[in-house]
Coordinates of C-alpha atoms in Angstrom, one line a residue:
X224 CA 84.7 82.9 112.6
X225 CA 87.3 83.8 115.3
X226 CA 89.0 87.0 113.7
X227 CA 91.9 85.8 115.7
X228 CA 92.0 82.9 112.5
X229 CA 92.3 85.7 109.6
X230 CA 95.5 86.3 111.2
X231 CA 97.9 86.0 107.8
X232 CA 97.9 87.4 104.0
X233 CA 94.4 86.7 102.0
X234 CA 93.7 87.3 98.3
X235 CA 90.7 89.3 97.9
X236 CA 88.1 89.8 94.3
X237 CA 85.9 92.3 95.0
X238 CA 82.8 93.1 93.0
X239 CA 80.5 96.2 92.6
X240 CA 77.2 96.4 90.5
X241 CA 75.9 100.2 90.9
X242 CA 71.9 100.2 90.4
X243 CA 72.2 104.3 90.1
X244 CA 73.9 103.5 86.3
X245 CA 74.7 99.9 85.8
X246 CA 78.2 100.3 86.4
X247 CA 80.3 97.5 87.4
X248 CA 83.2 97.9 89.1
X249 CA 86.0 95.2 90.3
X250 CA 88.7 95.4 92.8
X251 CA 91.7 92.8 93.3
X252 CA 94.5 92.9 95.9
X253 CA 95.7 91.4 98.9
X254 CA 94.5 92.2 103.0
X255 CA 96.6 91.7 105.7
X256 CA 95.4 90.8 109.0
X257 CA 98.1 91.2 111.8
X258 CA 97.4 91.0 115.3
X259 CA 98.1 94.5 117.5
X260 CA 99.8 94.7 120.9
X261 CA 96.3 96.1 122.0
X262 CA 94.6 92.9 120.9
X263 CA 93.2 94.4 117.9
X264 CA 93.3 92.3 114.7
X265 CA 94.2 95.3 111.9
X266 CA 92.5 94.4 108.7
X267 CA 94.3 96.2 105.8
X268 CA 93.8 95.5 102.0
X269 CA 95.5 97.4 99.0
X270 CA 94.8 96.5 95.7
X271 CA 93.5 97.6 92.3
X272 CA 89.8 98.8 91.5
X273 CA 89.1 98.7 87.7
X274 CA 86.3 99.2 85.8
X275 CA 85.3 100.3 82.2
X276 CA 87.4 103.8 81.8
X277 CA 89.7 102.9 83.6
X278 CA 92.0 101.8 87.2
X279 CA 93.1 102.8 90.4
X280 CA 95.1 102.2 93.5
X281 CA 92.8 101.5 96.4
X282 CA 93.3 100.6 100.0
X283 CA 91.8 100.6 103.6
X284 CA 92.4 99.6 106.8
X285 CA 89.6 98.6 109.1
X286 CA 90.7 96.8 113.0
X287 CA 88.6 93.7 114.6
X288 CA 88.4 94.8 118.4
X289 CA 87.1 92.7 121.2
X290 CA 83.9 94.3 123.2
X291 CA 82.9 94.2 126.5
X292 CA 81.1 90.9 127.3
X293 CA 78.0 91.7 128.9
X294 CA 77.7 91.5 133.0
X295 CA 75.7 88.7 133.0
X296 CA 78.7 86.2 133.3
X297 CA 77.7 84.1 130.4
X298 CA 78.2 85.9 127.5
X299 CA 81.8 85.3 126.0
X300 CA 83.5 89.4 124.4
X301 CA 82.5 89.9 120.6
X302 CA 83.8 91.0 118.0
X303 CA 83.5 94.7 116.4
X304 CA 84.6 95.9 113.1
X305 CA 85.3 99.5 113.2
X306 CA 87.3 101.7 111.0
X307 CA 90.7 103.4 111.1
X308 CA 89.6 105.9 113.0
X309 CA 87.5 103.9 115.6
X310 CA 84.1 104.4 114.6
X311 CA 82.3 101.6 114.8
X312 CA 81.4 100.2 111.5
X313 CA 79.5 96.6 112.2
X314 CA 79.4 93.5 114.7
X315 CA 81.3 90.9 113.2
X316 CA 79.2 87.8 113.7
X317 CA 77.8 85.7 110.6
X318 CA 74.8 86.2 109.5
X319 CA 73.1 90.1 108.7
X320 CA 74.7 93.2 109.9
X321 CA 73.4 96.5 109.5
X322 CA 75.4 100.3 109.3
X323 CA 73.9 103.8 109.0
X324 CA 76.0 105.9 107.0
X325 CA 74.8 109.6 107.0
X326 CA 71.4 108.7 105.3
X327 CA 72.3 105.6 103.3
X328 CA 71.8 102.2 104.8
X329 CA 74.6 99.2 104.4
X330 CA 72.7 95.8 105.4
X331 CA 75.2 93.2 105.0
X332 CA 76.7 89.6 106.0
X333 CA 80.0 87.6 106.5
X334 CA 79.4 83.8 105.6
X335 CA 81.4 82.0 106.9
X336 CA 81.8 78.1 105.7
X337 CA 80.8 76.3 109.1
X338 CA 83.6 73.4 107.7
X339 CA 87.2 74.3 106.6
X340 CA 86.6 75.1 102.9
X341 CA 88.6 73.3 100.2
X342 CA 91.6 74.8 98.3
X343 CA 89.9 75.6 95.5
X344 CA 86.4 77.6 97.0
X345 CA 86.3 81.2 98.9
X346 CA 87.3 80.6 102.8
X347 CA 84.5 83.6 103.4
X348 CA 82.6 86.2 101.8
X349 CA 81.3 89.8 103.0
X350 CA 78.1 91.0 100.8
X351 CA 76.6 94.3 101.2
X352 CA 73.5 96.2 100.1
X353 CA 73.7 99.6 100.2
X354 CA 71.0 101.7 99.5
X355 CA 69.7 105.6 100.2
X356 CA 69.9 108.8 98.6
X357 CA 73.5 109.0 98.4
X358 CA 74.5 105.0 97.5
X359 CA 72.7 102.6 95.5
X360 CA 74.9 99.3 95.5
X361 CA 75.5 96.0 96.1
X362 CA 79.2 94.4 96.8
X363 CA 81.0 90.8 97.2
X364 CA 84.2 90.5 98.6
X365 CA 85.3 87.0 98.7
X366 CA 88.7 86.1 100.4
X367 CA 90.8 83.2 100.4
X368 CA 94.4 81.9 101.1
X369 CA 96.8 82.6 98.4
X370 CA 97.9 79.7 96.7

């Protein structure tokens, strides 16, 4: 998907199972994606994590930048997610992505309906496993258009 198309307000149900302890953990909210003067697409989602002792604010903002095509003249710029502080975090392409975090892993993917979705199922999903000495965890995000 174009990032350029998240452009606009998106609901967003996260869900984390923790392996370490069987802890699950959801977060709700909304992510706005606005378009920069630099070309950037900011991605920035507040909400509310909750899970069995309690709740929490929660936000972050991540950007979509274009990259460099490569000099070969046929490949068109992609896409990079990286975070607020402009470390690069993952290609966005669908399919898997990978991201080293110190020592833990995060292998992941954005699917992405190859037809408009109807009203009532997710427009896309992000999943990641994360796994290492630090993490142990998997994680859904699915967003859609609010209604």
């Amino acid at each position: 998907m174009d990032p350029l198309r998240l452009v606009g307000t998106w609901d967003f149900l996260r869900g984390v199972h923790d392996h370490r302890d069987g802890a699950e953990y959801t977060a709700q909210g909304r992510a706005e994606f606005t378009l920069e003067d630099d070309g950037r697409v900011r991605w920035a989602e507040r909400g509310t994590l909750r899970w069995a002792a309690g709740s929490t604010p929660v936000s972050r903002t991540l950007f979509l930048a274009r990259e460099d095509p490569a000099d070969d003249g046929a490949s068109a710029p992609a896409w990079l997610v990286t975070f607020e502080d402009g470390r690069d975090f993952h290609p966005w392409t669908a399919g898997a992505v990978e991201h080293l975090c110190g020592r833990d892993l995060y292998r992941g993917g954005v699917d992405v309906p190859a037809e408009p979705a109807p009203p009532s199922a997710p427009e896309w999903e992000l999943h990641w496993r994360v796994k290492g000495p630090d993490k142990n965890y998997t994680m859904t995000t699915r967003y859609s258009r609010p209604r």
